[in-house]
Amino acid sequence: MADLSTAYLGLKLRNPIVAASSNLTSTIKKILACEKAGLGALVLKSLFEEQVRHDTGRLAENIDSSAHSDAHDIIAGAGENHLVDAYLKLVEEAKKRAGIPVIASLHCLSTRSWVTYARRIEAAGADALELNLYRLADDPKLGAREVEGGYHEAVKRVAAAVSIPVAVKLGPHFDSLAESVGKFRDDGATGVTLFNRYYRPDVDIESLRAIPAKIFSSEREMNLPLQWISLLSGRVQTDFAASTGVHDAPGVIKQLLVGAKAVQLCTALYESGLDFVPRLLAELSAWMLRHGFGSVAEFNGMLCRERCASPRLFEQNQYIQALVGIS
Ligand SMILES: Cc1cc2nc3c(=O)[nH]c(=O)nc-3n(C[C@H](O)[C@H](O)[C@H](O)COP(=O)(O)O)c2cc1C
């Protein structure tokens, strides 16, 4: 077996394959199974402030506040504590029992909450924190500056409040992604995960209803993180993790070649099960030995645009060439 060890967010990983944030990392049993399967690290299911607020609201709705004027607030607080406490307990237990780095994940609605929860997650023992930055900007009056300004404020405040490494997980909808990634680095994030894959709706034309689209990715989606990690990894000094569409060993190898320090898997683990992980590691190792690479560092980033022999292949003009046949 080749030496697959690597570093990501300043953490030592036995290999660069990471379980992405999902229900596969939402209980201690599943977390221990991820470790046993051989994964290098895991990102816990996100703690969503929205869910905390929603559950708290539902609990409080059932309270007859005429009976006790403080009952509503007391129950709302208890509801919040219950969900948050369960998450913190999961972090604590995962850290205690899993022998691989535990990266917590957070999605909040206000800067104050980002900071409060981040501090508590750090105190619970997480090795790092991934900030799941997402706001559905569907209000025509809401500008990009306001949305992205909110992200940067949150990252800056969280990075200043905790001493564990902080990564940001982004969706692909940034008009100037290069600048944004650089700014997140300046805000204090030491890593960027490209890209999250959000809920997508669909429409059933027979029942005439809106339905959820497939929650799992297809392999074809892998080229988007591949392109952006290649474009940015030689230019912005931050640790990139690839996410979306990586379903097999060649996919992992490609993302490492363009500069990803870690590769997060979700759909592949759901569809192929955790037994797939040892096979994937064996394939990665066999490929490294076949190409004479003694360590991941030896080939990591060798095909990022900066170092690639045909850098234009990663650029937009390829699209124009393909469409109009110019070269
Ligand atoms: C069932 C499910 C739950 C997920 N939950 C989260 C989550 O809590 N936080 C998060 O940042 N991403 C979440 N994701 C997104 C994944 O982490 C991942 O970024 C996405 O599925 C794309 O990777 P893939 O192509 O390997 O599936 C979830 C995905 C799925 C399918």
Tab-separated table of C-alpha atoms and ligand atoms in Angstrom:
chain	number	residue	atom	x	y	z
A	1	MET	CA	0.000	0.000	0.000
A	2	ALA	CA	1.318	3.467	-0.891
A	3	ASP	CA	1.516	6.157	1.793
A	4	LEU	CA	-1.860	7.881	1.489
A	5	SER	CA	-1.430	10.223	4.454
A	6	THR	CA	-1.976	13.901	3.898
A	7	ALA	CA	-2.697	17.194	5.651
A	8	TYR	CA	-5.959	19.114	5.448
A	9	LEU	CA	-6.829	22.242	7.473
A	10	GLY	CA	-3.659	21.622	9.454
A	11	LEU	CA	-4.962	18.177	10.503
A	12	LYS	CA	-3.139	14.938	9.793
A	13	LEU	CA	-5.315	12.551	7.771
A	14	ARG	CA	-4.453	8.896	7.125
A	15	ASN	CA	-5.821	9.445	3.624
A	16	PRO	CA	-7.598	12.283	1.787
A	17	ILE	CA	-11.047	10.653	1.572
A	18	VAL	CA	-13.562	12.398	3.822
A	19	ALA	CA	-17.197	11.570	4.577
A	20	ALA	CA	-19.149	14.679	3.547
A	21	SER	CA	-21.678	16.260	5.879
A	22	SER	CA	-24.888	14.232	5.588
A	23	ASN	CA	-27.057	11.765	7.453
A	24	LEU	CA	-24.158	9.310	7.104
A	25	THR	CA	-22.428	11.186	9.914
A	26	SER	CA	-25.417	12.021	12.087
A	27	THR	CA	-25.114	9.363	14.819
A	28	ILE	CA	-22.219	7.915	16.761
A	29	LYS	CA	-22.884	4.458	15.288
A	30	LYS	CA	-22.584	5.766	11.733
A	31	ILE	CA	-19.506	7.812	12.633
A	32	LEU	CA	-17.718	4.764	14.049
A	33	ALA	CA	-18.654	2.837	10.892
A	34	CYS	CA	-17.024	5.609	8.797
A	35	GLU	CA	-13.857	5.291	10.848
A	36	LYS	CA	-13.855	1.500	10.578
A	37	ALA	CA	-14.327	1.676	6.811
A	38	GLY	CA	-11.023	3.570	6.581
A	39	LEU	CA	-12.075	7.149	5.814
A	40	GLY	CA	-9.480	9.830	6.537
A	41	ALA	CA	-11.845	12.211	8.346
A	42	LEU	CA	-15.514	13.059	8.521
A	43	VAL	CA	-17.701	16.117	8.454
A	44	LEU	CA	-20.654	15.808	10.791
A	45	LYS	CA	-24.185	16.488	9.648
A	46	SER	CA	-24.766	20.260	9.884
A	47	LEU	CA	-26.385	21.821	12.883
A	48	PHE	CA	-29.024	24.050	11.286
A	49	GLU	CA	-30.165	27.030	13.317
A	50	GLU	CA	-33.298	27.033	11.176
A	51	GLN	CA	-34.172	23.561	12.431
A	52	VAL	CA	-33.457	24.594	16.006
A	53	ARG	CA	-35.796	27.567	15.620
A	54	HIS	CA	-38.459	25.517	13.863
A	55	ASP	CA	-38.530	22.769	16.503
A	56	THR	CA	-38.421	25.334	19.269
A	57	GLY	CA	-41.364	27.195	17.741
A	58	ARG	CA	-43.433	23.990	17.441
A	59	LEU	CA	-42.823	23.119	21.070
A	60	ALA	CA	-43.691	26.600	22.215
A	61	GLU	CA	-46.874	26.709	20.098
A	62	ASN	CA	-48.423	24.056	22.302
A	63	ILE	CA	-47.926	26.042	25.450
A	64	ASP	CA	-50.806	27.766	27.193
A	65	SER	CA	-48.944	30.906	28.171
A	66	SER	CA	-51.915	32.199	30.164
A	67	ALA	CA	-51.038	29.532	32.721
A	68	HIS	CA	-47.557	30.895	33.238
A	69	SER	CA	-46.433	34.109	31.594
A	70	ASP	CA	-42.830	32.856	31.128
A	71	ALA	CA	-43.832	29.391	29.930
A	72	HIS	CA	-43.396	30.199	26.252
A	73	ASP	CA	-39.837	31.491	26.692
A	74	ILE	CA	-38.861	28.704	29.059
A	75	ILE	CA	-40.099	25.975	26.709
A	76	ALA	CA	-38.578	27.677	23.647
A	77	GLY	CA	-35.214	27.806	25.428
A	78	ALA	CA	-35.488	24.188	26.492
A	79	GLY	CA	-36.310	23.118	22.918
A	80	GLU	CA	-33.276	24.934	21.599
A	81	ASN	CA	-31.044	23.459	24.249
A	82	HIS	CA	-32.263	19.951	23.537
A	83	LEU	CA	-31.280	20.023	19.848
A	84	VAL	CA	-28.079	21.925	20.357
A	85	ASP	CA	-27.074	19.793	23.330
A	86	ALA	CA	-27.638	16.630	21.301
A	87	TYR	CA	-25.357	17.988	18.585
A	88	LEU	CA	-22.669	18.994	21.070
A	89	LYS	CA	-22.876	15.566	22.683
A	90	LEU	CA	-22.395	13.984	19.262
A	91	VAL	CA	-19.292	16.120	18.671
A	92	GLU	CA	-17.945	15.176	22.093
A	93	GLU	CA	-18.579	11.474	21.667
A	94	ALA	CA	-17.261	11.390	18.105
A	95	LYS	CA	-14.088	13.094	19.257
A	96	LYS	CA	-13.699	10.701	22.153
A	97	ARG	CA	-14.422	7.480	20.259
A	98	ALA	CA	-13.521	7.962	16.596
A	99	GLY	CA	-9.796	7.887	15.890
A	100	ILE	CA	-10.029	10.253	12.914
A	101	PRO	CA	-10.440	14.025	12.726
A	102	VAL	CA	-13.976	15.213	13.407
A	103	ILE	CA	-15.061	18.307	11.498
A	104	ALA	CA	-18.322	19.806	12.726
A	105	SER	CA	-20.643	21.662	10.374
A	106	LEU	CA	-22.859	24.649	10.999
A	107	HIS	CA	-25.510	26.652	9.180
A	108	CYS	CA	-26.873	29.747	10.915
A	109	LEU	CA	-29.197	32.619	10.183
A	110	SER	CA	-27.499	35.458	12.074
A	111	THR	CA	-23.925	36.493	12.775
A	112	ARG	CA	-24.546	36.242	16.486
A	113	SER	CA	-25.689	32.628	16.205
A	114	TRP	CA	-22.734	31.668	13.999
A	115	VAL	CA	-20.382	32.850	16.722
A	116	THR	CA	-22.334	31.415	19.670
A	117	TYR	CA	-22.682	27.933	18.152
A	118	ALA	CA	-19.114	27.912	16.791
A	119	ARG	CA	-17.746	28.591	20.266
A	120	ARG	CA	-19.830	25.793	21.768
A	121	ILE	CA	-18.775	23.359	19.035
A	122	GLU	CA	-15.135	24.184	19.677
A	123	ALA	CA	-15.627	23.651	23.413
A	124	ALA	CA	-17.208	20.238	22.660
A	125	GLY	CA	-13.900	19.194	21.075
A	126	ALA	CA	-14.344	19.384	17.274
A	127	ASP	CA	-11.046	19.328	15.389
A	128	ALA	CA	-12.305	21.844	12.839
A	129	LEU	CA	-15.485	23.554	11.736
A	130	GLU	CA	-16.998	23.730	8.268
A	131	LEU	CA	-19.353	26.673	7.782
A	132	ASN	CA	-22.171	25.697	5.448
A	133	LEU	CA	-22.741	29.104	3.851
A	134	TYR	CA	-26.029	29.235	2.061
A	135	ARG	CA	-28.792	31.715	1.665
A	136	LEU	CA	-31.406	31.270	-1.049
A	137	ALA	CA	-31.247	34.757	-2.533
A	138	ASP	CA	-34.729	34.737	-4.100
A	139	ASP	CA	-35.719	38.255	-3.087
A	140	PRO	CA	-35.335	40.515	-6.165
A	141	LYS	CA	-34.443	43.380	-3.832
A	142	LEU	CA	-31.647	41.457	-2.138
A	143	GLY	CA	-28.273	42.299	-3.691
A	144	ALA	CA	-25.210	40.072	-4.023
A	145	ARG	CA	-23.257	42.537	-1.912
A	146	GLU	CA	-25.631	42.075	0.999
A	147	VAL	CA	-25.710	38.283	0.738
A	148	GLU	CA	-21.963	37.873	0.372
A	149	GLY	CA	-21.261	40.625	2.895
A	150	GLY	CA	-23.241	38.564	5.422
A	151	TYR	CA	-21.136	35.496	4.662
A	152	HIS	CA	-17.874	37.399	5.096
A	153	GLU	CA	-19.003	39.003	8.333
A	154	ALA	CA	-19.937	35.584	9.725
A	155	VAL	CA	-16.649	33.975	8.685
A	156	LYS	CA	-14.590	36.865	10.061
A	157	ARG	CA	-16.381	36.790	13.393
A	158	VAL	CA	-16.268	32.990	13.735
A	159	ALA	CA	-12.584	32.772	12.778
A	160	ALA	CA	-11.780	35.437	15.392
A	161	ALA	CA	-13.871	33.679	18.048
A	162	VAL	CA	-12.452	30.143	17.787
A	163	SER	CA	-8.982	28.711	17.519
A	164	ILE	CA	-9.829	25.529	15.594
A	165	PRO	CA	-9.438	25.658	11.796
A	166	VAL	CA	-12.462	27.012	9.946
A	167	ALA	CA	-13.441	26.008	6.404
A	168	VAL	CA	-16.268	27.410	4.304
A	169	LYS	CA	-18.477	25.224	2.131
A	170	LEU	CA	-19.844	27.134	-0.832
A	171	GLY	CA	-22.386	26.628	-3.543
A	172	PRO	CA	-21.372	27.338	-7.150
A	173	HIS	CA	-23.383	30.567	-7.478
A	174	PHE	CA	-20.726	33.215	-7.031
A	175	ASP	CA	-20.053	35.569	-9.910
A	176	SER	CA	-16.471	36.234	-8.893
A	177	LEU	CA	-15.583	33.053	-7.108
A	178	ALA	CA	-11.819	33.695	-7.266
A	179	GLU	CA	-12.177	36.964	-5.377
A	180	SER	CA	-14.643	35.474	-2.899
A	181	VAL	CA	-12.358	32.542	-2.086
A	182	GLY	CA	-9.455	34.950	-1.527
A	183	LYS	CA	-11.662	37.072	0.726
A	184	PHE	CA	-12.733	34.061	2.795
A	185	ARG	CA	-9.043	33.297	3.259
A	186	ASP	CA	-8.474	36.901	4.393
A	187	ASP	CA	-11.476	36.559	6.744
A	188	GLY	CA	-9.574	33.760	8.498
A	189	ALA	CA	-10.887	30.581	6.817
A	190	THR	CA	-8.129	28.074	6.130
A	191	GLY	CA	-10.127	25.917	3.754
A	192	VAL	CA	-12.840	26.023	1.107
A	193	THR	CA	-15.101	23.149	0.094
A	194	LEU	CA	-16.263	23.376	-3.533
A	195	PHE	CA	-19.183	22.772	-3.946
A	196	ASN	CA	-22.219	22.057	-1.841
A	197	ARG	CA	-25.153	20.569	-3.723
A	198	TYR	CA	-28.419	21.982	-2.504
A	199	TYR	CA	-31.965	20.792	-2.592
A	200	ARG	CA	-33.446	21.047	-6.079
A	201	PRO	CA	-37.138	21.010	-6.883
A	202	ASP	CA	-38.780	19.317	-9.845
A	203	VAL	CA	-42.280	19.194	-11.299
A	204	ASP	CA	-44.388	16.100	-11.977
A	205	ILE	CA	-46.252	16.826	-15.211
A	206	GLU	CA	-48.874	14.117	-14.617
A	207	SER	CA	-49.893	14.913	-11.053
A	208	LEU	CA	-49.228	18.612	-11.748
A	209	ARG	CA	-47.341	18.920	-8.513
A	210	ALA	CA	-43.992	20.188	-7.374
A	211	ILE	CA	-41.785	17.335	-6.199
A	212	PRO	CA	-38.238	17.094	-4.889
A	213	ALA	CA	-35.601	16.326	-7.538
A	214	LYS	CA	-33.009	13.583	-7.056
A	215	ILE	CA	-31.019	14.271	-3.931
A	216	PHE	CA	-27.990	12.360	-5.177
A	217	SER	CA	-25.441	13.669	-7.644
A	218	SER	CA	-24.368	12.188	-10.936
A	219	GLU	CA	-20.748	11.661	-11.924
A	220	ARG	CA	-21.036	14.315	-14.626
A	221	GLU	CA	-21.292	16.976	-11.929
A	222	MET	CA	-17.684	16.387	-10.888
A	223	ASN	CA	-16.225	18.602	-13.591
A	224	LEU	CA	-17.417	21.804	-11.939
A	225	PRO	CA	-15.393	21.400	-8.706
A	226	LEU	CA	-12.568	20.006	-10.856
A	227	GLN	CA	-12.483	23.149	-12.984
A	228	TRP	CA	-12.618	25.583	-10.084
A	229	ILE	CA	-10.131	23.787	-7.880
A	230	SER	CA	-7.760	23.650	-10.827
A	231	LEU	CA	-8.230	27.364	-11.552
A	232	LEU	CA	-7.763	28.482	-7.957
A	233	SER	CA	-5.594	25.995	-6.101
A	234	GLY	CA	-2.290	27.356	-7.375
A	235	ARG	CA	-3.376	30.952	-6.840
A	236	VAL	CA	-5.222	31.222	-3.523
A	237	GLN	CA	-3.399	29.824	-0.530
A	238	THR	CA	-6.160	27.874	1.133
A	239	ASP	CA	-6.945	24.155	1.477
A	240	PHE	CA	-9.479	23.058	-1.114
A	241	ALA	CA	-11.782	20.109	-0.541
A	242	ALA	CA	-13.707	18.733	-3.516
A	243	SER	CA	-17.379	17.922	-3.164
A	244	THR	CA	-20.092	16.897	-5.669
A	245	GLY	CA	-20.016	14.150	-8.223
A	246	VAL	CA	-16.967	12.222	-7.042
A	247	HIS	CA	-18.137	8.629	-7.264
A	248	ASP	CA	-15.011	6.506	-7.750
A	249	ALA	CA	-11.208	6.252	-7.479
A	250	PRO	CA	-10.503	7.987	-10.812
A	251	GLY	CA	-12.699	10.868	-9.594
A	252	VAL	CA	-10.716	11.106	-6.351
A	253	ILE	CA	-7.401	11.002	-8.222
A	254	LYS	CA	-8.504	13.742	-10.628
A	255	GLN	CA	-9.495	16.071	-7.791
A	256	LEU	CA	-6.167	15.463	-6.034
A	257	LEU	CA	-4.277	16.087	-9.275
A	258	VAL	CA	-5.882	19.517	-9.725
A	259	GLY	CA	-5.090	20.502	-6.150
A	260	ALA	CA	-7.798	19.322	-3.737
A	261	LYS	CA	-6.251	18.491	-0.349
A	262	ALA	CA	-9.241	16.356	0.566
A	263	VAL	CA	-12.098	14.775	-1.367
A	264	GLN	CA	-15.504	14.577	0.255
A	265	LEU	CA	-17.876	11.759	-0.653
A	266	CYS	CA	-21.583	11.590	-0.029
A	267	THR	CA	-23.604	10.052	-2.908
A	268	ALA	CA	-20.933	7.394	-3.505
A	269	LEU	CA	-21.163	6.273	0.130
A	270	TYR	CA	-24.954	6.195	0.045
A	271	GLU	CA	-25.084	4.274	-3.226
A	272	SER	CA	-22.150	1.890	-2.814
A	273	GLY	CA	-22.032	1.577	0.980
A	274	LEU	CA	-19.038	1.901	3.262
A	275	ASP	CA	-17.513	-1.368	1.946
A	276	PHE	CA	-16.630	0.696	-1.066
A	277	VAL	CA	-14.050	2.729	0.915
A	278	PRO	CA	-11.331	0.031	1.254
A	279	ARG	CA	-11.695	-0.769	-2.468
A	280	LEU	CA	-11.344	2.902	-3.327
A	281	LEU	CA	-8.233	3.273	-1.137
A	282	ALA	CA	-6.699	0.162	-2.724
A	283	GLU	CA	-7.335	1.608	-6.198
A	284	LEU	CA	-5.816	4.940	-5.225
A	285	SER	CA	-2.772	3.166	-3.822
A	286	ALA	CA	-2.378	0.940	-6.907
A	287	TRP	CA	-2.572	3.986	-9.171
A	288	MET	CA	0.105	5.781	-7.117
A	289	LEU	CA	2.434	2.774	-7.229
A	290	ARG	CA	1.858	2.373	-10.974
A	291	HIS	CA	2.835	6.010	-11.539
A	292	GLY	CA	5.762	5.941	-9.113
A	293	PHE	CA	4.271	8.345	-6.559
A	294	GLY	CA	5.503	7.643	-3.034
A	295	SER	CA	3.128	10.084	-1.351
A	296	VAL	CA	0.025	12.148	-2.062
A	297	ALA	CA	2.106	15.342	-1.883
A	298	GLU	CA	4.136	14.176	-4.890
A	299	PHE	CA	1.208	14.506	-7.286
A	300	ASN	CA	-1.204	16.772	-5.412
A	301	GLY	CA	-1.835	19.873	-7.544
A	302	MET	CA	0.372	18.858	-10.476
A	303	LEU	CA	-2.531	19.564	-12.872
A	304	CYS	CA	-3.753	22.811	-11.364
A	305	ARG	CA	-3.948	25.466	-14.048
A	306	GLU	CA	-0.738	27.138	-12.868
A	307	ARG	CA	1.288	23.955	-13.316
A	308	CYS	CA	-0.617	22.260	-16.112
A	309	ALA	CA	0.919	21.863	-19.594
A	310	SER	CA	-2.382	22.871	-21.225
A	311	PRO	CA	-3.841	25.485	-18.849
A	312	ARG	CA	-6.299	26.814	-21.438
A	313	LEU	CA	-8.279	23.576	-21.169
A	314	PHE	CA	-9.610	24.828	-17.835
A	315	GLU	CA	-10.708	28.180	-19.222
A	316	GLN	CA	-13.902	29.599	-20.615
A	317	ASN	CA	-12.605	30.032	-24.164
A	318	GLN	CA	-12.866	26.246	-24.576
A	319	TYR	CA	-16.609	26.703	-24.428
A	320	ILE	CA	-16.570	29.287	-27.187
A	321	GLN	CA	-14.273	27.106	-29.272
A	322	ALA	CA	-16.553	24.129	-28.876
A	323	LEU	CA	-19.601	26.177	-29.864
A	324	VAL	CA	-18.311	28.108	-32.842
A	325	GLY	CA	-15.356	25.956	-33.893
A	326	ILE	CA	-12.676	28.646	-33.530
A	327	SER	CA	-9.265	27.925	-32.045
B	1	LIG	C1	-29.066	13.216	2.381
B	1	LIG	C2	-28.068	14.346	2.312
B	1	LIG	C3	-27.878	15.163	3.427
B	1	LIG	C4	-26.954	16.227	3.359
B	1	LIG	N1	-26.780	17.018	4.457
B	1	LIG	C5	-25.857	18.036	4.403
B	1	LIG	C6	-25.619	18.852	5.542
B	1	LIG	O1	-26.225	18.693	6.615
B	1	LIG	N2	-24.698	19.839	5.433
B	1	LIG	C7	-23.980	20.063	4.278
B	1	LIG	O2	-23.142	20.969	4.234
B	1	LIG	N3	-24.189	19.289	3.186
B	1	LIG	C8	-25.105	18.297	3.227
B	1	LIG	N4	-25.302	17.503	2.125
B	1	LIG	C9	-24.509	17.756	0.904
B	1	LIG	C10	-23.298	16.807	0.836
B	1	LIG	O3	-22.414	17.020	1.909
B	1	LIG	C11	-22.515	16.982	-0.472
B	1	LIG	O4	-21.917	18.257	-0.507
B	1	LIG	C12	-23.392	16.809	-1.716
B	1	LIG	O5	-24.236	15.675	-1.592
B	1	LIG	C13	-22.544	16.646	-2.977
B	1	LIG	O6	-21.636	15.572	-2.851
B	1	LIG	P1	-21.901	14.131	-3.557
B	1	LIG	O7	-21.913	14.368	-5.019
B	1	LIG	O8	-20.727	13.294	-3.104
B	1	LIG	O9	-23.204	13.636	-3.059
B	1	LIG	C14	-26.214	16.449	2.165
B	1	LIG	C15	-26.435	15.605	1.061
B	1	LIG	C16	-27.340	14.574	1.118
B	1	LIG	C17	-27.529	13.700	-0.099
